[in-house]
PDB file of C-alpha atoms in Angstrom:
ATOM      1  CA  MET A   1      -0.043  -0.428  -0.118  1.00 46.00           C
ATOM      2  CA  ALA A   2       2.744   2.357  -1.117  1.00 52.00           C
ATOM      3  CA  ASN A   3      -1.335   5.548  -1.133  1.00 54.00           C
ATOM      4  CA  GLU A   4      -0.252   4.308   2.679  1.00 62.00           C
ATOM      5  CA  MET A   5       0.067   7.551   4.805  1.00 64.00           C
ATOM      6  CA  LYS A   6       3.010   6.154   6.827  1.00 80.00           C
ATOM      7  CA  TRP A   7       4.222   9.354   8.743  1.00 76.00           C
ATOM      8  CA  LEU A   8       6.847   8.799  11.824  1.00 74.00           C
ATOM      9  CA  GLN A   9       8.127  10.386  14.624  1.00 76.00           C
ATOM     10  CA  THR A  10      11.264  11.868  14.250  1.00 73.00           C
ATOM     11  CA  GLY A  11      13.726  12.308  16.606  1.00 64.00           C
ATOM     12  CA  ASN A  12      16.538  14.849  15.850  1.00 61.00           C
ATOM     13  CA  ILE A  13      16.111  16.072  13.246  1.00 63.00           C
ATOM     14  CA  SER A  14      18.464  18.604  11.758  1.00 62.00           C
ATOM     15  CA  ARG A  15      16.757  21.555  13.363  1.00 68.00           C
ATOM     16  CA  ARG A  16      14.700  23.669  10.919  1.00 79.00           C
ATOM     17  CA  SER A  17      14.303  27.252  12.314  1.00 88.00           C
ATOM     18  CA  PHE A  18      10.462  28.451  11.017  1.00 92.00           C
ATOM     19  CA  ILE A  19       8.089  31.428  12.102  1.00 93.00           C
ATOM     20  CA  CYS A  20       4.974  29.813  13.476  1.00 93.00           C
ATOM     21  CA  GLY A  21       1.976  31.203  11.487  1.00 90.00           C
ATOM     22  CA  PHE A  22       0.089  30.719  13.942  1.00 90.00           C
ATOM     23  CA  CYS A  23       2.177  32.126  17.022  1.00 90.00           C
ATOM     24  CA  GLY A  24       4.598  34.687  15.330  1.00 90.00           C
ATOM     25  CA  HIS A  25       7.478  33.097  17.205  1.00 92.00           C
ATOM     26  CA  THR A  26      11.775  31.661  15.196  1.00 93.00           C
ATOM     27  CA  VAL A  27      11.337  28.464  16.655  1.00 93.00           C
ATOM     28  CA  GLY A  28      13.748  25.384  15.471  1.00 88.00           C
ATOM     29  CA  PRO A  29      12.083  22.580  17.349  1.00 86.00           C
ATOM     30  CA  SER A  30      14.481  19.410  17.102  1.00 76.00           C
ATOM     31  CA  THR A  31      11.594  16.630  16.757  1.00 76.00           C
ATOM     32  CA  GLY A  32       8.649  16.588  14.773  1.00 84.00           C
ATOM     33  CA  TYR A  33       7.288  13.643  12.256  1.00 85.00           C
ATOM     34  CA  GLY A  34       8.073  12.691   8.919  1.00 84.00           C
ATOM     35  CA  HIS A  35       6.387  10.911   6.126  1.00 79.00           C
ATOM     36  CA  ALA A  36       7.887   7.298   5.309  1.00 67.00           C
ATOM     37  CA  TYR A  37       8.345   8.127   1.436  1.00 71.00           C
ATOM     38  CA  GLY A  38      10.156  11.094   2.288  1.00 71.00           C
ATOM     39  CA  GLY A  39       9.601  14.725   1.719  1.00 77.00           C
ATOM     40  CA  LYS A  40       7.020  16.038   4.345  1.00 86.00           C
ATOM     41  CA  LEU A  41       7.656  16.928   7.510  1.00 87.00           C
ATOM     42  CA  ILE A  42       5.805  18.148  10.377  1.00 90.00           C
ATOM     43  CA  LEU A  43       6.438  20.101  12.923  1.00 91.00           C
ATOM     44  CA  ILE A  44       5.338  20.893  16.188  1.00 90.00           C
ATOM     45  CA  CYS A  45       5.422  24.599  17.640  1.00 91.00           C
ATOM     46  CA  PRO A  46       7.728  24.236  21.257  1.00 91.00           C
ATOM     47  CA  HIS A  47       5.569  27.298  22.018  1.00 92.00           C
ATOM     48  CA  CYS A  48       2.561  26.827  20.907  1.00 94.00           C
ATOM     49  CA  ASP A  49       2.148  23.262  19.976  1.00 91.00           C
ATOM     50  CA  SER A  50       0.495  24.201  17.147  1.00 93.00           C
ATOM     51  CA  PRO A  51       1.460  21.846  13.858  1.00 93.00           C
ATOM     52  CA  THR A  52       3.921  23.008  10.804  1.00 92.00           C
ATOM     53  CA  TYR A  53       3.008  21.061   7.432  1.00 91.00           C
ATOM     54  CA  PHE A  54       6.133  21.381   5.180  1.00 90.00           C
ATOM     55  CA  VAL A  55       6.348  20.377   1.925  1.00 90.00           C
ATOM     56  CA  GLY A  56      10.317  20.887   0.652  1.00 83.00           C
ATOM     57  CA  ASN A  57      10.554  24.462   1.718  1.00 84.00           C
ATOM     58  CA  SER A  58       6.876  25.133   1.746  1.00 88.00           C
ATOM     59  CA  GLN A  59       5.311  26.029   4.785  1.00 91.00           C
ATOM     60  CA  THR A  60       1.116  25.977   5.897  1.00 89.00           C
ATOM     61  CA  PRO A  61       1.135  27.652   7.532  1.00 91.00           C
ATOM     62  CA  ALA A  62       2.955  30.330   6.132  1.00 91.00           C
ATOM     63  CA  PRO A  63       4.511  33.168   8.593  1.00 91.00           C
ATOM     64  CA  LEU A  64       1.696  35.814   9.235  1.00 90.00           C
ATOM     65  CA  LEU A  65       2.345  39.056   6.344  1.00 92.00           C
ATOM     66  CA  GLY A  66       2.822  42.413   8.558  1.00 93.00           C
ATOM     67  CA  ASN A  67       3.009  42.879  12.715  1.00 93.00           C
ATOM     68  CA  LYS A  68       0.615  43.116  15.264  1.00 93.00           C
ATOM     69  CA  VAL A  69      -0.572  46.876  16.050  1.00 96.00           C
ATOM     70  CA  GLU A  70      -1.714  47.502  19.460  1.00 96.00           C
ATOM     71  CA  ASP A  71      -4.813  49.674  20.472  1.00 96.00           C
ATOM     72  CA  VAL A  72      -6.604  49.847  17.333  1.00 97.00           C
ATOM     73  CA  PRO A  73     -10.440  49.423  17.737  1.00 97.00           C
ATOM     74  CA  GLU A  74     -11.755  45.872  17.950  1.00 96.00           C
ATOM     75  CA  GLY A  75     -13.234  45.895  14.940  1.00 96.00           C
ATOM     76  CA  ILE A  76     -10.724  47.519  12.934  1.00 98.00           C
ATOM     77  CA  ASP A  77      -8.907  45.100  14.817  1.00 97.00           C
ATOM     78  CA  LYS A  78     -10.306  42.071  13.739  1.00 97.00           C
ATOM     79  CA  LEU A  79     -10.472  42.648   9.870  1.00 97.00           C
ATOM     80  CA  TYR A  80      -6.504  43.556  10.105  1.00 97.00           C
ATOM     81  CA  ASP A  81      -6.315  40.802  11.855  1.00 95.00           C
ATOM     82  CA  GLU A  82      -8.603  38.273   8.993  1.00 96.00           C
ATOM     83  CA  ALA A  83      -6.243  39.826   6.360  1.00 96.00           C
ATOM     84  CA  ARG A  84      -3.332  38.846   7.962  1.00 95.00           C
ATOM     85  CA  ALA A  85      -4.485  35.314   8.640  1.00 93.00           C
ATOM     86  CA  CYS A  86      -5.499  35.064   5.196  1.00 94.00           C
ATOM     87  CA  THR A  87      -1.795  35.812   3.402  1.00 93.00           C
ATOM     88  CA  GLY A  88      -0.980  32.323   5.338  1.00 88.00           C
ATOM     89  CA  VAL A  89      -2.823  30.116   3.278  1.00 89.00           C
ATOM     90  CA  GLY A  90      -1.432  31.699   0.622  1.00 91.00           C
ATOM     91  CA  ALA A  91      -5.482  33.691   0.026  1.00 95.00           C
ATOM     92  CA  PHE A  92      -3.063  37.020  -1.313  1.00 95.00           C
ATOM     93  CA  THR A  93      -6.265  38.239  -3.104  1.00 95.00           C
ATOM     94  CA  ALA A  94      -8.476  37.959   0.057  1.00 96.00           C
ATOM     95  CA  ALA A  95      -5.836  39.876   1.657  1.00 96.00           C
ATOM     96  CA  VAL A  96      -6.350  42.335  -0.686  1.00 94.00           C
ATOM     97  CA  LEU A  97      -9.864  42.406  -0.055  1.00 93.00           C
ATOM     98  CA  ALA A  98      -9.847  42.851   3.428  1.00 95.00           C
ATOM     99  CA  CYS A  99      -6.908  46.108   3.548  1.00 94.00           C
ATOM    100  CA  ARG A 100      -9.715  47.531   1.618  1.00 92.00           C
ATOM    101  CA  LYS A 101     -12.145  47.072   3.876  1.00 94.00           C
ATOM    102  CA  ILE A 102     -10.213  48.865   6.116  1.00 96.00           C
ATOM    103  CA  LEU A 103     -10.212  52.590   5.113  1.00 93.00           C
ATOM    104  CA  MET A 104     -14.164  52.046   5.038  1.00 94.00           C
ATOM    105  CA  HIS A 105     -14.143  51.265   8.565  1.00 97.00           C
ATOM    106  CA  ILE A 106     -11.404  53.427   9.431  1.00 97.00           C
ATOM    107  CA  GLY A 107     -12.787  55.923   7.791  1.00 96.00           C
ATOM    108  CA  VAL A 108     -16.901  54.834  10.185  1.00 97.00           C
ATOM    109  CA  ASP A 109     -14.718  55.070  12.979  1.00 98.00           C
ATOM    110  CA  LYS A 110     -13.249  58.942  12.639  1.00 97.00           C
ATOM    111  CA  GLY A 111     -16.717  59.940  11.944  1.00 97.00           C
ATOM    112  CA  ALA A 112     -17.488  58.775   7.443  1.00 96.00           C
ATOM    113  CA  LYS A 113     -21.125  58.583   6.832  1.00 96.00           C
ATOM    114  CA  GLU A 114     -21.992  54.537   6.119  1.00 95.00           C
ATOM    115  CA  GLY A 115     -23.206  53.866   2.683  1.00 93.00           C
ATOM    116  CA  LYS A 116     -21.111  56.302   0.815  1.00 93.00           C
ATOM    117  CA  PRO A 117     -18.948  55.588  -2.076  1.00 91.00           C
ATOM    118  CA  PHE A 118     -15.719  53.995  -1.118  1.00 87.00           C
ATOM    119  CA  ILE A 119     -13.871  56.962  -3.108  1.00 89.00           C
ATOM    120  CA  ASP A 120     -15.714  58.791  -0.131  1.00 92.00           C
ATOM    121  CA  TYR A 121     -13.655  56.809   2.793  1.00 91.00           C
ATOM    122  CA  VAL A 122     -10.573  57.649   1.063  1.00 89.00           C
ATOM    123  CA  GLU A 123     -11.267  61.222   0.879  1.00 91.00           C
ATOM    124  CA  TYR A 124     -12.916  61.681   3.764  1.00 94.00           C
ATOM    125  CA  LEU A 125      -9.534  60.406   5.597  1.00 93.00           C
ATOM    126  CA  SER A 126      -7.311  62.660   3.580  1.00 91.00           C
ATOM    127  CA  ASP A 127      -9.609  65.521   4.198  1.00 93.00           C
ATOM    128  CA  ASN A 128      -9.645  65.182   7.894  1.00 95.00           C
ATOM    129  CA  HIS A 129      -5.340  64.147   8.113  1.00 92.00           C
ATOM    130  CA  TYR A 130      -5.879  60.913   9.230  1.00 94.00           C
ATOM    131  CA  VAL A 131      -3.543  59.902   6.194  1.00 90.00           C
ATOM    132  CA  PRO A 132       0.395  61.463   6.919  1.00 87.00           C
ATOM    133  CA  PRO A 133       1.429  63.871   5.165  1.00 85.00           C
ATOM    134  CA  GLY A 134       2.366  62.541   1.498  1.00 82.00           C
ATOM    135  CA  GLY A 135       0.497  59.438   2.294  1.00 82.00           C
ATOM    136  CA  LYS A 136      -2.984  60.398   0.284  1.00 82.00           C
ATOM    137  CA  ASP A 137      -1.281  58.470  -2.897  1.00 83.00           C
ATOM    138  CA  TRP A 138      -0.440  55.083  -0.989  1.00 82.00           C
ATOM    139  CA  VAL A 139      -4.062  55.086   0.550  1.00 82.00           C
ATOM    140  CA  ASP A 140      -5.584  55.918  -2.785  1.00 83.00           C
ATOM    141  CA  HIS A 141      -3.416  52.515  -4.217  1.00 83.00           C
ATOM    142  CA  ILE A 142      -4.850  50.612  -0.977  1.00 84.00           C
ATOM    143  CA  ARG A 143      -8.421  51.489  -3.007  1.00 80.00           C
ATOM    144  CA  GLN A 144      -7.180  51.060  -6.225  1.00 84.00           C
ATOM    145  CA  LYS A 145      -5.586  47.637  -5.379  1.00 86.00           C
ATOM    146  CA  GLY A 146      -8.745  47.178  -3.924  1.00 82.00           C
ATOM    147  CA  ASN A 147     -10.996  48.075  -6.403  1.00 79.00           C
ATOM    148  CA  GLU A 148      -9.253  45.483  -9.020  1.00 86.00           C
ATOM    149  CA  ALA A 149      -9.295  42.611  -6.687  1.00 85.00           C
ATOM    150  CA  ASN A 150     -13.060  43.277  -6.153  1.00 81.00           C
ATOM    151  CA  HIS A 151     -13.724  44.636  -9.841  1.00 84.00           C
ATOM    152  CA  VAL A 152     -11.878  43.048 -12.169  1.00 84.00           C
ATOM    153  CA  ILE A 153     -10.719  39.591 -12.731  1.00 88.00           C
ATOM    154  CA  SER A 154      -7.454  39.644 -11.519  1.00 88.00           C
ATOM    155  CA  ILE A 155      -5.620  37.078  -8.584  1.00 93.00           C
ATOM    156  CA  MET A 156      -3.419  39.223  -6.694  1.00 92.00           C
ATOM    157  CA  SER A 157      -0.014  38.267  -5.821  1.00 93.00           C
ATOM    158  CA  LYS A 158       1.851  38.252  -2.458  1.00 94.00           C
ATOM    159  CA  GLU A 159       3.800  41.382  -2.775  1.00 94.00           C
ATOM    160  CA  ASP A 160       0.204  42.757  -3.989  1.00 93.00           C
ATOM    161  CA  ALA A 161      -0.555  41.506  -0.298  1.00 93.00           C
ATOM    162  CA  LEU A 162       1.981  42.469   1.198  1.00 94.00           C
ATOM    163  CA  ASP A 163       2.602  46.106   0.292  1.00 92.00           C
ATOM    164  CA  LEU A 164      -1.842  47.118   0.968  1.00 93.00           C
ATOM    165  CA  ILE A 165      -1.110  45.592   4.874  1.00 96.00           C
ATOM    166  CA  THR A 166       2.173  46.806   4.772  1.00 94.00           C
ATOM    167  CA  PHE A 167       0.852  50.838   4.118  1.00 92.00           C
ATOM    168  CA  CYS A 168      -2.918  49.242   6.118  1.00 95.00           C
ATOM    169  CA  GLU A 169      -0.383  48.482   9.652  1.00 96.00           C
ATOM    170  CA  MET A 170       1.731  52.216   8.640  1.00 93.00           C
ATOM    171  CA  LEU A 171      -1.623  54.469   8.519  1.00 94.00           C
ATOM    172  CA  LEU A 172      -3.606  52.154  11.672  1.00 97.00           C
ATOM    173  CA  LYS A 173       0.213  52.907  14.121  1.00 96.00           C
ATOM    174  CA  PHE A 174      -0.566  56.478  12.471  1.00 94.00           C
ATOM    175  CA  ILE A 175      -4.053  56.847  13.805  1.00 95.00           C
ATOM    176  CA  TYR A 176      -3.660  54.138  16.475  1.00 97.00           C
ATOM    177  CA  GLU A 177      -1.475  52.900  18.082  1.00 95.00           C
ATOM    178  CA  PHE A 178       1.637  55.859  18.604  1.00 93.00           C
ATOM    179  CA  PRO A 179      -1.280  59.275  19.723  1.00 90.00           C
ATOM    180  CA  LYS A 180      -1.708  56.081  22.514  1.00 89.00           C
ATOM    181  CA  ARG A 181       1.756  56.101  23.723  1.00 87.00           C
ATOM    182  CA  ILE A 182       1.996  59.569  23.757  1.00 84.00           C
ATOM    183  CA  PRO A 183       1.494  60.559  27.702  1.00 80.00           C
ATOM    184  CA  LYS A 184      -1.785  63.260  27.826  1.00 79.00           C
ATOM    185  CA  LYS A 185      -0.197  66.362  29.654  1.00 79.00           C
ATOM    186  CA  PRO A 186      -2.565  66.746  32.090  1.00 78.00           C
ATOM    187  CA  THR A 187      -5.316  69.702  31.687  1.00 73.00           C
TER     188      THR A 187
END
């Protein structure tokens, strides 16, 4: 039965350092499970005890693109985490669409009215100084790439998702995280 799944616990495997797609820690477990017919490996993260599957150099789940951002409102934070989680399973078009939606959520959180055309949220953020100087082009880039993913038969790449998640991360830091780091002056 050559097609049977034969996983064998291995010991003392050459340390394979990787970033865990579950907890984000860089780990290098020394034991795991190898497939009897080679080329496949399951390593257990020593930090979170989650399994990571390798076929050659391909890792599932892959490390998430972007970084955690502090002090983001719950709904926006959840959407940003969804965009990052999409990248861990190679769903780059879904990540781009989530990044586009983040702009709308930020706009509404900061006072824009719901139900408006999407461009209104981008303009609201820019007109009300939620976009850093010189940043309107990259916010518009999120809108345009999101529109392409949403309205055109097009598949987004890992690089597209990385660009948009990076831009969203910086916007979230600018609007939410950095202002919370400054101590409040007594009134």
